Every structure is written in C-alpha cells, then in structure tokens.
Amino acid sequence: MDDNTILKVNDLSTHYFTSRGAVKALDDASFELKGGQSMGIAGESGCGKSTLAFSLMRMVQPPGKIVKGSIDIRGLEVTDLSEKEARKKLRWQKISMVFQGAMDIMTPVYTVGYQMMEPLKYLKNIKGDEAKDICFKYLDMVNIDYELFYRYPHELSGGQKQRIVIATALLLDPDVVILDEPTTALDVVVEARIMNDLKLLKKKLNNSMIFITHDLSILAEISDKLAVMYAGYIVELGDAIEIYKNPKHPYTRKLIGAIPRLHVDVDRLEYIPGAPPELTNPPKGCRFHPRCDQAFDRCSQDEPGFHEVDGVKVMCHLYDRGA
Amino acid sequence: MTRTVIEVKNLKKDFEVSQSFMNKMMRKPKLYVKAVDNISFKIKEKESFALVGESGCGKTTVGKILMRLINVTSGEVYVKGKNISKLNDPYKLKVYRRMTQMIYQDPFSSLDPRFKVYDILEEPLLIHNIGSSIAERRALIEEALENVRLTPPDEFIDRYPHMLSGGQRQRVAIARCLILNPDVIVADEPVSMLDVSVRAELLNLMKDLIEKQDLTYLYITHDVSTTRFFAKHIGVMYLGDIVEQGPVGNVLDNPLHPYTQALLTAIPEPEPERLDRIKEIPIRGDIPAGTNIPEGCRFHPRCPYAKRVCIEEVPDYKIPAERGHIVRCHFAGEIEYKFRVKVISDEGEVVKEEVIDAGEESDTAS
C-alpha cells in the first residue's frame, strides 16, 4: 500500500435482514482511493450506492449489517469500531458526508453559525472566536458571504444552504468526503456553479471525494475514477475517462447511451429493458444477465469474476479470455 | 399544412401575495407575483412544444392554465379554435377536460395508494360515462395498459401502486391520461424523478404515442437535454416571459438570447476531458423575486452584456432571418455564443483562460 492511499475497501458486503429474507444491498465491494482523488459512484436507484456510503460512515441502520469485509481509512479499521468510537473518532474527522437533500438538513430554530460550530464544539472542544474563524475559512472556500453565518436557514436559498452544508462537512478536515446527490434538487445554473466550486476545492484540499449520483453527466465533470454499480455489485471500476470513452460492461454502455444529448440528434434513446432485480433473490450467475443483450449460456450459470481490460476492472464473462 | 391545436395569445397570470393583517389595515398596496407575463405561442397538431426554464419561471402555471385549473388574468388560450380561457360552464368544462389531460411529475404521489391499477384507470371512464358494462370498461383498460407496454395487462391490472416501480407507476399515469383518448397532453416534468434508463424508455414511449394516438404535447421541464429528442419546438422562459422560442435544433445549437446561452453552458455533458477546466457561466447573481420584475429587459441585472438601452426599454421580439426563431433581446444576433473556460492546475490556481466558441463546438458534435 503506497503512502498516499487514504481509503482502502476490501470485499465489503452489507445486507439488510428483513422478514422476507436478506436483501443483499452491497456485495464484495473493493476499491482504493488516494489523497486528492475523487471517485464517482453511478447506478440506478436501488443499486446499493447509498448503502455503500452508509457502510463507509458506519451508519448502516438495523436490520442492515456489514456482514464481511474491511474499510481502512489511513490505518483506522472502520468495521471494528463500536458506535461510540465511531462517533468520537470516525465521523466528521476521518470521513464526512453531505447527505441527499442536504438542504433540508439544517434545523430551522438555530442560526447557520450555531449549527456549523456544533461539530467543532463537541468533537474538538473549539469554541467562540476560534471556532468562528475556522467556519469563516471554509465559508470563504465555498463562496459564501460571512453575513449568512448569522442568519437562519429559511432566509437562505437552496444553493446557499447546499454550499453551507458542504462547508460544514469539510470543517474538521476529514480524509474522505462523501457527497450523496449533492446537486439533485438544484437548478442547472446553481448546480453548474457548485460543481465549479467543488472542482476547485478538490484541487486545493487533499481530501478524497466520493460522489454518488445517478447522473453520469455530472460525474464526468468531476471524477478521476468511476465505479458503476448494478444490483449490489461494482460491475466496472477504473479510470473515468477510459470508462466514458469506451465502456466495457454492457450495463455501463447502455447507461451512458441513455443520456440524452444536447447537441446530437437521435431518433431513439437507448434504454435497458426490464427492471433491476429484487435483491432478496438475485438472479443466478451474472445479476445483469436477464437484461443484457450480449448474454450467453454461461452468464446464467456462473457468477463472473473481475477481469482487467485496459486498466479497468470489469465484472463480465465477455472479457474472460482464459475460458 | 398541419392545423394549429393550441394557440396562446398575450397570456398573463398574476397571483396576489397574501399580506399580513397589519399591512392590510394600513392599506398597503396589494402585491402581485407576475407568474406569466404576456406570453404567446402556438403548437401544431402532433407536435410537442417544450417549455424550459429554472424553477419559479412560470412554466407550470402555463400548464395549469392550459388544463383550465386556474383562471387567467388576461389573454386568450385557444384549443382547437375555441377560447378556453373564460370557460366556466360545468358541462363544457367536462367536455374540455376529456380532451386535455395532464401527466404529473411525481408518480409516487399522483396515484391513490388504496386504488388498484384497475380502479385508477376505471375512474376517468366512470366520470365521463364511457363503456356501459364492466366487460367493456375492462377491455378499454387492458388496451390502455397495452398501449403503455405494461404487458400482459392481466399481470398489472390487480396490483396496487406500491407494487410497481417508479417507471411502471408513471406508465399507469400515462395510461390514465390516454384512456380518455385526449388530443392534448400537458406533461409537467414527467420523467424528472426517474432513473436515466427508465427516463429514456418513457420518452421513447411518449414520442411513439404522438403518432399512434394523434397527440399534441406541452412538455414542461427544467431538463433541457431531453428536449432535443422529445420536442419539435422549444420556448425558454425567464421570469414569466418566453425570451426565446423556435425549432429545438436551432435554439439549442445557436442560442441567441444571453439567458439561453447561459442555461445551455450550465448543462453538464458526459465528456470527461474537462476535469481540470472550469466553465464560467455567463450569468450574474440569482433569479429575482416574481413580485419585483426588473424594468426594461427583465434579464438585464443578470446579463453580462447589458447596456443602457436594456435598462430603459423592454425589447421586442426580433426575428434573426436565417435562424428560424424569435428572441426578445435588443442585441439578438449580435451576441456571439461564447464562454470562458479557466484551466486550473493541480494546486487549484488558474493557469490560463480560453474563450470557446460554443456555436462551433456544437457544430462539430452534431
């Protein structure tokens, strides 16, 4: 493991134990992230991308449970931590998260400043002017006027709230920042501006960032690495440019083909027929085979392993040269 | 020549802002939000017209007016030659509502959770007295389900909405519109809640239905990238006014209004080479409140090209000859479609700036 590796995830599986059986929301996820690197996680709803984020934060709620695997953040083994330790050592300091719909996450009864200073107060015991200075430093980075620090959340626009939530997530200088659909509820102009700021932030800070979204066109703007998830598995993982230029997995290919383009006339949009499988009882063999147009006999029998093609890991039998 | 199905002329809609008791007692003047401010457009038979814009620009209000759900302040709306803007007679309204239907944004809340698919689709039939027997109605329902490709219908007809996926629910909502055989469908963000693949599938379906059922769509969306595929004409709304309209290809490849240009610059494209480039969005500040629409050109406070005339005079529509669309801007045709790109180094410093001619760029893409 070279020095700059911040996050190392190995064979991580998280299942939800419901009355209908175990929902295999995340299976055998493995990846590494270096400092300053950003990774995008893409996939349809229900493919396990949020479960992956919650697992990294050690925030999987019962009946969910991390059943196997390891998460290593700069030498700290996340899966071994107790809840209390996770609160004291992990969250906000090692890893933080901007949640989906983060704009509505602030309580309306406290000022923005009070809420921003909370993690500093409880985790680092930094109070008063010192805490304020730290907050102002990060507000500056996300282009927010200091004046807003003393306002209440209802006085701010959606874009401003989103920026403040991002600044709060960065406060304790965590090694990894997870952004779960950070711009979904915003207008395109605001979205584009926030993405521009995030691009600059990514260069300036040495944190690793994980972006979770179903919108592949946003991920293209910001991620160095890309992980495409389907039905609980990371089916394709590698350099973002390579994957966009030439997607290997039939699922990725379809997903990129389904993006409507602004400057290209098309007669039909590509789509993937059918629906993602129930994760209580996923299909045998490759989980994508019932919807795949390149499936052959073996796909419904054996589960595919990872094959490396042009530096990209693909979970698909098409690339199994040995067989 | 195809017939014009929908014609909107000088449509205005003001909403009164509710005032506090004290303000009322002090006889403060009433405040109005000008949600729709003097817009006109036409939609021809079997075409779809896309209305795009940011939230709060009034696009949904236009849809609701077309459905005759809210009253207009002034102006006329003609549907198939009849002025419906003052339509109040309950019988005529019922007839009108049979020919116009609406698809809502959120399929998770637009379907009654206690109704089975059968009940959801039967309700409009019962309201409009279509089909004299259960068997006849069931046949119609099955046909509607087949039309939206929920096949075999028997498998879906007895399900409750919670047993369906988001895409399937939205199909049921579309089937509910189609079952009355309408002429006009107002689709208000029909695919914005859905995953990209399901979105593509539904847009294909909705486009096929234009020919199959002789439909005319008003497609309301904030997602400009879907309009190229789905719509034939596009109107870009800003603060209640359509600032630019025309054939979809012309407007998207050659936007002439600075607002359209900014909006299009802001749309992310799946091209990953731009990792270290920051596209500057040529627009300033935030959208002003609808109660306080700027004098002159309503876009001038945010426009990077604004000159004195923009503050003083409301621009008329201009028709730049060869481009085939109309623009409300004093300098239409003079503003080049360009944006600045900052290239940043690994330390986050700006290394160089480039000006990219977006017009040329889109030519090479297509």
XYZ file of C-alpha atoms in Angstrom:
689
model
C 0.000 0.000 0.000
C 1.658 3.205 -1.043
C 1.719 6.175 1.240
C -0.881 8.341 -0.319
C -3.646 5.741 -0.178
C -6.296 7.121 2.117
C -9.177 4.754 1.802
C -8.978 1.046 1.194
C -12.137 -1.020 0.982
C -11.919 -4.771 0.739
C -14.720 -7.251 -0.018
C -17.266 -5.104 1.759
C -20.743 -6.628 1.968
C -23.772 -5.127 3.650
C -27.042 -6.982 3.875
C -30.411 -5.994 5.275
C -32.066 -8.780 7.202
C -35.766 -8.320 6.571
C -38.669 -10.673 7.193
C -38.616 -11.569 3.501
C -35.006 -12.676 3.699
C -31.640 -10.986 3.452
C -31.504 -8.110 0.984
C -28.029 -8.204 -0.490
C -27.692 -4.492 -0.977
C -23.922 -4.448 -1.275
C -21.658 -7.362 -2.160
C -17.879 -7.673 -2.380
C -17.074 -4.033 -2.965
C -13.346 -3.380 -3.197
C -11.590 -0.183 -4.161
C -8.837 2.189 -3.151
C -8.680 5.944 -3.104
C -5.661 8.212 -2.965
C -5.429 11.664 -1.449
C -6.857 14.349 -3.705
C -8.525 11.759 -5.864
C -12.230 11.734 -6.498
C -14.373 8.768 -7.300
C -17.828 8.779 -8.789
C -20.334 6.061 -7.994
C -23.087 5.686 -10.544
C -26.041 3.386 -10.914
C -29.814 3.217 -10.909
C -31.814 3.685 -7.749
C -31.659 0.648 -5.508
C -28.277 -0.491 -6.809
C -26.607 -0.063 -3.430
C -24.758 3.213 -3.878
C -26.202 4.844 -0.780
C -25.693 1.629 1.210
C -22.034 1.767 0.269
C -21.821 5.336 1.560
C -23.585 4.499 4.796
C -21.322 1.496 5.317
C -18.253 3.713 4.967
C -19.724 6.065 7.563
C -20.550 3.085 9.819
C -24.124 4.305 9.724
C -25.984 1.259 8.435
C -29.211 1.104 10.411
C -30.684 -2.184 11.638
C -31.874 -4.516 10.167
C -28.862 -3.735 7.990
C -25.446 -5.054 8.908
C -21.951 -5.110 7.480
C -21.528 -8.856 7.082
C -17.965 -9.000 5.881
C -15.020 -7.060 4.571
C -12.842 -4.261 5.782
C -12.705 -0.498 5.481
C -9.353 1.065 6.164
C -9.083 4.843 6.432
C -5.441 5.805 6.979
C -4.857 2.786 9.181
C -8.116 3.009 11.096
C -10.239 -0.096 10.692
C -13.787 1.215 10.493
C -15.621 -2.082 10.794
C -14.093 -2.797 14.227
C -15.280 0.435 15.823
C -18.083 0.492 18.341
C -20.827 3.037 17.861
C -19.328 5.298 20.497
C -15.865 5.116 18.971
C -17.281 5.764 15.524
C -18.869 8.938 16.835
C -15.711 10.114 18.607
C -13.041 9.116 16.126
C -14.540 8.490 12.732
C -17.392 10.692 11.678
C -16.576 14.265 10.685
C -12.893 13.781 11.487
C -11.932 10.899 9.231
C -14.919 10.794 6.961
C -17.864 13.106 6.470
C -20.894 13.100 4.297
C -23.167 15.548 2.533
C -26.484 13.792 2.538
C -29.068 13.608 -0.168
C -31.471 16.517 0.194
C -28.877 18.176 2.389
C -30.616 21.494 2.000
C -33.316 20.413 4.399
C -30.920 19.013 6.945
C -30.459 22.183 8.986
C -32.805 22.785 11.865
C -34.885 25.919 11.475
C -34.552 27.033 15.105
C -30.800 27.695 15.229
C -28.700 30.057 13.165
C -26.444 28.701 10.456
C -23.430 29.591 12.560
C -24.589 27.714 15.629
C -25.121 24.582 13.569
C -21.815 24.914 11.791
C -19.901 25.247 15.031
C -21.511 22.203 16.650
C -19.043 19.580 15.355
C -16.123 21.796 16.410
C -17.563 22.209 19.880
C -18.390 18.579 20.571
C -15.541 16.820 18.851
C -12.607 19.184 19.216
C -13.752 21.419 22.039
C -13.084 24.504 19.951
C -15.412 27.336 20.873
C -16.049 31.025 20.415
C -13.957 33.142 18.085
C -11.571 30.344 17.276
C -14.433 28.194 16.010
C -15.836 31.145 14.106
C -12.538 31.701 12.322
C -12.436 28.109 11.179
C -16.015 28.358 9.907
C -15.261 31.586 8.047
C -12.270 29.982 6.382
C -14.444 27.244 4.942
C -17.324 29.580 4.086
C -14.813 31.517 2.044
C -13.906 28.393 0.128
C -17.480 27.749 -0.906
C -18.026 31.437 -1.807
C -20.484 32.257 0.943
C -20.762 35.705 2.464
C -19.827 35.810 6.186
C -23.068 37.625 6.856
C -25.012 34.423 6.220
C -23.309 32.884 9.240
C -25.702 34.787 11.488
C -28.839 34.037 9.511
C -31.443 31.312 9.921
C -31.750 28.576 7.298
C -35.133 29.792 5.989
C -33.518 33.064 4.947
C -31.202 31.313 2.509
C -31.705 29.968 -0.996
C -31.299 26.298 -1.814
C -27.899 26.819 -3.393
C -26.613 28.758 -0.380
C -27.787 26.061 2.028
C -26.122 23.394 -0.085
C -22.846 25.312 -0.031
C -23.028 25.723 3.727
C -23.654 22.016 4.221
C -20.629 21.268 2.049
C -18.510 23.695 4.094
C -19.686 22.044 7.318
C -18.688 18.637 6.013
C -15.162 19.962 5.391
C -14.755 21.690 8.784
C -12.710 19.058 10.589
C -10.613 18.351 7.519
C -11.729 14.756 7.037
C -9.727 12.391 4.850
C -12.761 11.328 2.885
C -15.821 13.375 1.986
C -18.860 11.625 0.590
C -21.318 13.682 -1.423
C -24.610 11.882 -1.963
C -26.534 13.511 -4.826
C -25.164 16.935 -3.887
C -26.918 18.918 -6.593
C -30.033 16.963 -7.465
C -32.630 19.407 -6.163
C -30.971 22.483 -7.639
C -31.432 24.400 -10.869
C -28.851 23.861 -13.596
C -27.215 27.257 -13.230
C -26.757 26.843 -9.476
C -25.688 23.246 -9.996
C -23.019 24.247 -12.504
C -21.640 26.881 -10.157
C -21.456 24.479 -7.222
C -19.743 21.882 -9.388
C -17.198 24.522 -10.438
C -16.508 25.333 -6.785
C -16.180 21.654 -5.923
C -13.675 21.212 -8.724
C -11.534 23.989 -7.253
C -11.942 22.645 -3.713
C -10.855 19.223 -4.837
C -7.628 20.656 -6.185
C -6.962 22.866 -3.192
C -7.611 20.345 -0.440
C -6.037 16.980 -0.155
C -9.236 15.141 0.756
C -10.565 12.261 -1.252
C -14.062 12.790 -2.501
C -16.715 10.248 -3.314
C -19.580 11.439 -5.472
C -22.765 9.455 -5.557
C -25.303 10.256 -8.228
C -27.400 8.662 -10.907
C -26.471 11.481 -13.270
C -23.468 10.304 -15.259
C -23.028 13.632 -16.978
C -22.290 15.367 -13.659
C -19.834 12.654 -12.655
C -17.959 13.178 -15.908
C -17.115 16.702 -14.796
C -15.512 15.790 -11.523
C -14.417 12.206 -11.065
C -10.974 10.774 -11.661
C -12.216 7.270 -11.008
C -15.592 5.807 -11.719
C -17.417 2.877 -10.163
C -20.577 1.678 -11.848
C -22.856 -0.315 -9.581
C -25.566 -2.753 -10.506
C -27.677 -4.783 -8.082
C -25.192 -4.539 -5.225
C -22.014 -5.166 -7.188
C -19.472 -2.747 -8.527
C -19.542 -4.053 -12.084
C -16.996 -1.703 -13.592
C -14.251 0.205 -11.828
C -11.441 2.271 -13.200
C -10.249 5.484 -14.765
C -13.230 7.729 -15.536
C -12.041 8.948 -18.925
C -11.368 5.412 -20.117
C -14.810 4.243 -18.999
C -16.609 7.157 -20.649
C -14.640 6.802 -23.848
C -15.062 3.122 -24.054
C -17.316 1.472 -21.584
C -16.623 -2.233 -21.185
C -19.560 -3.649 -19.277
C -22.779 -3.921 -21.310
C -24.590 -2.175 -18.444
C -22.267 0.835 -18.447
C -22.532 1.053 -22.197
C -26.319 1.208 -22.011
C -26.273 3.645 -19.116
C -24.066 6.085 -20.996
C -26.126 5.563 -24.156
C -29.305 6.517 -22.297
C -28.118 10.035 -21.520
C -29.995 12.452 -23.743
C -27.533 14.655 -25.602
C -27.853 18.365 -26.146
C -26.168 18.674 -29.491
C -26.750 15.318 -31.124
C -29.981 14.433 -32.916
C -31.225 10.924 -32.222
C -34.310 9.041 -33.359
C -34.498 6.684 -30.401
C -32.934 6.854 -26.990
C -31.229 3.712 -25.838
C -32.565 2.102 -22.704
C -32.253 -1.070 -20.697
C -35.393 -3.169 -20.877
C -36.823 -4.650 -17.708
C -36.216 -3.609 -14.137
C -33.371 -4.180 -11.674
C -33.733 -7.484 -9.790
C -35.117 -7.975 -6.307
C -32.089 -8.161 -4.075
C -33.603 -10.738 -1.753
C -33.333 -13.239 -4.522
C -30.936 -12.004 -7.195
C -30.711 -13.941 -10.478
C -28.240 -16.800 -10.612
C -24.985 -16.180 -12.413
C -24.420 -12.621 -13.502
C -27.019 -10.376 -11.891
C -27.382 -8.376 -15.084
C -27.924 -11.306 -17.474
C -31.755 -11.110 -17.724
C -31.475 -7.553 -19.089
C -28.271 -7.942 -21.062
C -28.363 -8.106 -24.856
C -24.981 -9.813 -25.031
C -25.740 -12.569 -22.553
C -24.789 -16.137 -23.440
C -25.235 -19.514 -21.730
C -22.553 -19.070 -19.161
C -23.982 -15.791 -17.867
C -26.976 -17.503 -16.287
C -24.760 -20.199 -14.709
C -21.578 -18.778 -13.196
C -21.059 -15.574 -11.370
C -18.482 -13.572 -13.301
C -15.220 -12.534 -11.687
C -13.267 -9.334 -12.233
C -11.305 -9.094 -15.449
C -8.871 -6.358 -16.159
C -9.220 -4.730 -19.565
C -7.202 -1.590 -20.419
C -6.672 -0.925 -16.730
C -10.397 -1.101 -15.961
C -11.855 -3.848 -13.814
C -14.971 -5.340 -15.340
C -17.230 -7.977 -13.892
C -18.371 -9.664 -17.048
C -17.856 -13.032 -18.774
C -17.286 -11.306 -22.128
C -13.780 -10.463 -21.062
C -12.826 -13.853 -19.669
C -10.076 -14.764 -22.105
C -8.995 -17.817 -20.146
C -12.200 -19.764 -20.706
C -50.255 22.167 -43.667
C -50.936 20.869 -40.214
C -53.510 22.518 -38.034
C -52.739 24.606 -35.012
C -54.136 22.865 -31.952
C -53.074 25.221 -29.200
C -52.701 28.935 -29.551
C -51.808 31.108 -26.596
C -52.131 34.863 -27.090
C -50.785 37.518 -24.716
C -51.403 35.321 -21.722
C -50.984 36.888 -18.288
C -51.397 35.445 -14.850
C -50.837 37.371 -11.639
C -51.018 35.784 -8.220
C -51.858 38.015 -5.309
C -49.403 37.778 -2.442
C -51.145 37.344 0.888
C -50.345 40.215 3.199
C -50.157 40.376 6.936
C -53.119 41.755 8.862
C -51.186 44.887 9.780
C -50.342 45.634 6.166
C -53.971 45.187 5.215
C -55.084 47.559 7.978
C -52.564 50.122 6.841
C -53.915 49.810 3.284
C -50.565 48.892 1.861
C -50.886 48.322 -1.885
C -51.509 44.749 -2.930
C -48.527 42.828 -4.218
C -48.707 40.573 -7.218
C -46.402 37.868 -8.488
C -46.404 38.040 -12.250
C -46.101 34.320 -12.817
C -46.860 34.519 -16.513
C -46.350 37.856 -18.199
C -47.674 38.299 -21.682
C -46.618 35.166 -23.495
C -47.743 33.840 -26.874
C -47.020 30.599 -28.628
C -48.601 28.063 -30.959
C -48.464 24.290 -31.026
C -49.373 22.426 -34.175
C -51.098 19.096 -34.362
C -48.928 16.079 -33.448
C -46.100 18.230 -32.243
C -44.618 18.722 -28.864
C -43.638 22.080 -27.537
C -41.144 22.195 -24.701
C -41.239 24.938 -22.107
C -37.956 25.109 -20.247
C -36.623 27.322 -17.508
C -35.455 27.409 -13.922
C -37.832 26.785 -11.032
C -40.157 29.685 -10.459
C -40.124 30.912 -14.050
C -43.822 30.214 -14.517
C -43.721 27.151 -16.731
C -46.023 25.047 -14.557
C -48.518 27.919 -14.349
C -48.818 27.832 -18.144
C -49.570 24.109 -17.928
C -52.228 24.612 -15.288
C -53.872 27.371 -17.301
C -53.976 25.095 -20.317
C -55.687 22.464 -18.155
C -58.128 25.172 -17.073
C -57.223 24.529 -13.443
C -56.627 28.203 -12.696
C -58.137 31.383 -14.097
C -56.196 33.701 -16.351
C -55.697 37.379 -15.560
C -55.835 38.389 -19.199
C -55.162 36.989 -22.621
C -56.603 34.105 -24.578
C -55.935 30.419 -24.910
C -57.384 28.710 -27.969
C -57.535 24.955 -28.062
C -58.774 23.605 -31.391
C -60.092 27.046 -32.260
C -62.135 27.540 -29.080
C -61.224 30.108 -26.487
C -60.996 28.199 -23.234
C -59.578 30.926 -21.036
C -63.032 32.042 -19.908
C -64.660 28.621 -19.994
C -66.812 28.214 -16.890
C -69.859 26.226 -17.894
C -69.548 22.903 -15.992
C -70.804 20.805 -18.885
C -68.426 22.398 -21.399
C -65.588 22.130 -18.908
C -66.194 18.414 -18.595
C -66.062 18.008 -22.342
C -62.901 20.094 -22.461
C -61.193 18.137 -19.731
C -61.830 14.947 -21.608
C -59.681 16.181 -24.447
C -56.856 17.593 -22.328
C -55.040 15.514 -19.759
C -52.043 16.054 -17.566
C -49.107 13.875 -16.514
C -47.653 14.939 -13.193
C -44.095 14.901 -12.014
C -44.245 12.543 -9.072
C -45.718 9.111 -9.804
C -45.354 8.255 -6.121
C -47.973 10.762 -5.036
C -50.190 11.119 -8.099
C -51.687 7.633 -7.771
C -54.093 6.787 -4.941
C -52.382 4.109 -2.814
C -55.705 2.441 -1.990
C -56.752 2.024 -5.603
C -55.700 -0.895 -7.719
C -54.446 -0.171 -11.224
C -57.872 -1.230 -12.449
C -59.632 1.319 -10.233
C -57.212 4.076 -11.156
C -57.909 3.562 -14.837
C -61.641 2.957 -14.411
C -62.284 6.215 -12.578
C -61.973 8.531 -15.596
C -64.220 6.165 -17.571
C -66.898 6.322 -14.886
C -66.677 10.097 -14.641
C -67.129 10.515 -18.361
C -69.654 7.673 -18.787
C -67.570 5.657 -21.164
C -68.234 1.947 -21.504
C -71.653 0.692 -20.484
C -70.606 -2.591 -18.907
C -67.780 -3.827 -16.748
C -66.557 -6.070 -19.545
C -66.406 -3.150 -21.950
C -64.514 -0.981 -19.483
C -62.117 -3.776 -18.683
C -61.359 -4.168 -22.369
C -60.598 -0.448 -22.613
C -58.356 -0.621 -19.561
C -56.444 -3.569 -20.947
C -55.987 -1.746 -24.215
C -54.652 1.326 -22.388
C -52.187 -0.811 -20.427
C -51.003 -2.419 -23.631
C -50.531 0.998 -25.173
C -48.076 1.927 -22.435
C -46.431 -1.500 -22.721
C -47.470 -2.829 -19.348
C -47.913 -6.289 -20.779
C -49.529 -8.655 -20.154
C -52.256 -6.390 -18.726
C -53.600 -9.207 -16.534
C -50.438 -9.153 -14.530
C -50.689 -5.470 -13.668
C -54.388 -4.824 -13.522
C -54.860 -6.036 -9.949
C -51.765 -4.503 -8.455
C -51.596 -1.596 -6.065
C -49.240 1.320 -6.821
C -46.781 0.250 -4.121
C -46.238 -2.997 -6.003
C -44.946 -1.097 -9.033
C -41.613 0.536 -9.756
C -41.334 4.269 -10.434
C -41.278 3.768 -14.191
C -44.286 1.432 -14.092
C -46.225 3.915 -11.990
C -45.548 6.688 -14.440
C -46.802 4.371 -17.203
C -50.020 3.871 -15.263
C -50.311 7.662 -15.004
C -49.823 7.924 -18.760
C -52.383 5.166 -19.340
C -54.843 7.093 -17.159
C -54.418 10.080 -19.489
C -54.678 8.041 -22.667
C -57.773 6.106 -21.719
C -59.962 9.126 -22.490
C -58.364 9.459 -25.902
C -57.309 13.071 -25.403
C -55.988 15.455 -28.040
C -53.702 17.421 -25.791
C -51.400 16.206 -23.023
C -49.686 18.559 -20.616
C -46.648 16.696 -19.324
C -45.241 18.518 -16.318
C -41.736 17.145 -15.649
C -42.940 13.607 -16.460
C -39.524 11.973 -16.252
C -37.508 14.087 -13.848
C -37.991 11.713 -10.898
C -36.870 8.644 -12.821
C -33.560 6.940 -13.441
C -31.770 7.702 -16.665
C -32.573 4.397 -18.357
C -36.241 4.450 -17.350
C -36.360 8.074 -18.445
C -35.118 7.146 -21.903
C -37.617 4.302 -22.157
C -40.571 6.507 -21.185
C -39.567 9.329 -23.504
C -39.419 6.817 -26.358
C -42.882 5.594 -25.403
C -44.347 9.087 -25.139
C -42.893 10.004 -28.511
C -44.361 6.884 -30.143
C -47.774 7.772 -28.785
C -47.784 11.051 -30.739
C -48.330 9.153 -33.988
C -50.361 6.349 -32.527
C -52.906 8.448 -30.676
C -52.653 11.772 -32.546
C -51.408 13.624 -29.513
C -50.135 17.134 -29.040
C -47.830 17.698 -26.069
C -46.942 20.655 -23.954
C -43.749 19.338 -22.379
C -42.722 21.277 -19.294
C -39.255 20.570 -17.982
C -36.124 22.011 -16.450
C -34.027 19.349 -18.138
C -33.078 20.930 -21.450
C -31.138 17.921 -22.659
C -34.283 15.785 -23.034
C -35.993 18.363 -25.244
C -33.771 17.759 -28.235
C -35.090 14.237 -28.520
C -38.674 14.771 -27.489
C -39.802 18.190 -28.665
C -40.009 19.893 -32.014
C -40.215 23.457 -30.780
C -38.895 24.959 -27.596
C -39.688 28.065 -25.571
C -37.209 29.280 -22.980
C -38.935 31.007 -20.073
C -37.373 33.537 -17.758
C -39.377 35.245 -15.004
C -42.733 34.663 -16.663
C -41.749 35.574 -20.175
C -40.657 33.443 -23.113
C -37.344 35.043 -24.043
C -36.548 32.802 -26.968
C -38.513 30.297 -28.988
C -38.104 28.315 -32.145
C -37.311 24.891 -33.575
C -35.452 22.868 -30.994
C -32.303 22.226 -33.050
C -31.864 25.886 -33.951
C -32.327 27.136 -30.419
C -30.031 24.578 -28.824
C -27.254 24.848 -31.392
C -27.473 28.582 -31.909
C -28.965 30.229 -28.859
C -29.285 33.971 -29.361
C -30.573 35.202 -26.017
C -27.877 35.571 -23.341
C -30.087 33.710 -20.857
C -30.470 30.700 -23.150
C -26.744 30.770 -23.742
C -26.034 30.741 -20.012
C -28.563 27.973 -19.388
C -27.039 25.785 -22.077
C -23.497 26.454 -20.876
C -24.528 25.246 -17.423
C -25.722 21.837 -18.601
C -23.199 19.118 -17.837
C -22.251 16.986 -20.807
C -20.836 13.498 -20.364
C -17.389 14.473 -21.614
C -14.733 13.702 -19.040
C -11.825 15.656 -20.559
C -12.989 18.726 -18.750
C -11.762 17.596 -15.335
C -9.318 20.459 -14.920
C -11.404 23.045 -16.690
C -13.881 25.382 -15.134
C -16.581 26.647 -17.406
C -17.614 30.129 -16.480
C -21.378 30.516 -16.561
C -22.142 33.869 -18.228
C -24.841 34.950 -15.803
C -24.722 37.024 -12.637
C -26.482 36.693 -9.301
C -29.718 34.912 -8.557
C -33.149 34.957 -10.097
C -35.101 37.988 -8.749
C -38.445 37.620 -6.991
C -41.561 37.491 -9.147
C -43.055 40.435 -7.257
C -40.316 42.698 -8.417
C -39.652 42.175 -12.089
C -36.853 44.475 -13.310
C -37.728 47.390 -15.606
C -36.707 47.244 -19.226
C -35.374 43.869 -20.249
C -36.148 41.594 -17.323
C -32.845 39.821 -17.687
C -30.645 42.939 -17.562
C -29.499 42.723 -13.899
C -28.014 39.291 -14.578
C -26.913 39.833 -18.153
C -23.176 40.192 -18.782
C -23.837 42.182 -21.972
C -26.401 44.647 -20.561
C -26.197 48.195 -21.885
C -28.142 51.332 -21.118
C -30.937 50.546 -23.559
C -31.577 47.242 -21.759
C -32.400 49.066 -18.536
C -34.655 51.597 -20.206
C -36.610 49.760 -22.852
C -38.455 46.468 -22.975
C -37.113 44.676 -26.039
C -39.472 43.456 -28.742
C -39.216 40.050 -30.308
C -36.669 40.045 -33.049
C -36.563 37.612 -35.904
C -32.984 36.998 -36.962
C -33.635 35.891 -40.505
C -31.832 32.660 -41.246
C -32.071 31.050 -37.818
C -35.823 30.458 -37.785
C -36.576 31.547 -34.266
C -37.577 34.624 -32.307
C -35.684 36.287 -29.492
C -36.572 39.018 -27.029
C -33.263 40.839 -26.807
C -32.042 44.223 -28.011
C -28.876 42.704 -29.317
C -30.213 39.481 -30.775
C -27.858 38.094 -33.361
C -25.058 40.400 -32.243
C -24.059 38.441 -29.169
C -21.795 35.583 -30.002
C -22.337 32.281 -28.240
C -19.079 32.021 -26.368
C -17.991 31.125 -22.910
C -14.796 31.408 -20.952
C -13.008 28.360 -19.643
C -10.432 28.520 -16.898
C -7.826 25.803 -16.879
C -6.728 25.046 -13.335
C -3.539 23.421 -12.183
C -3.300 20.668 -9.601
C -2.830 23.293 -6.893
C -6.094 24.954 -7.782
C -4.514 28.001 -9.413
C -5.832 29.337 -12.679
C -3.156 28.667 -15.278
C -4.801 30.062 -18.353
C -8.091 31.243 -19.714
C -9.583 30.282 -23.008
C -12.589 31.550 -24.867
C -14.527 28.787 -26.525
C -16.923 29.425 -29.349
C -19.778 27.195 -28.282
C -21.542 27.603 -31.606
C -18.670 25.960 -33.431
C -18.322 23.330 -30.766
C -21.907 22.196 -31.156
C -21.487 22.058 -34.922
C -18.684 19.569 -34.588
C -20.647 17.487 -32.088
C -23.569 17.039 -34.440
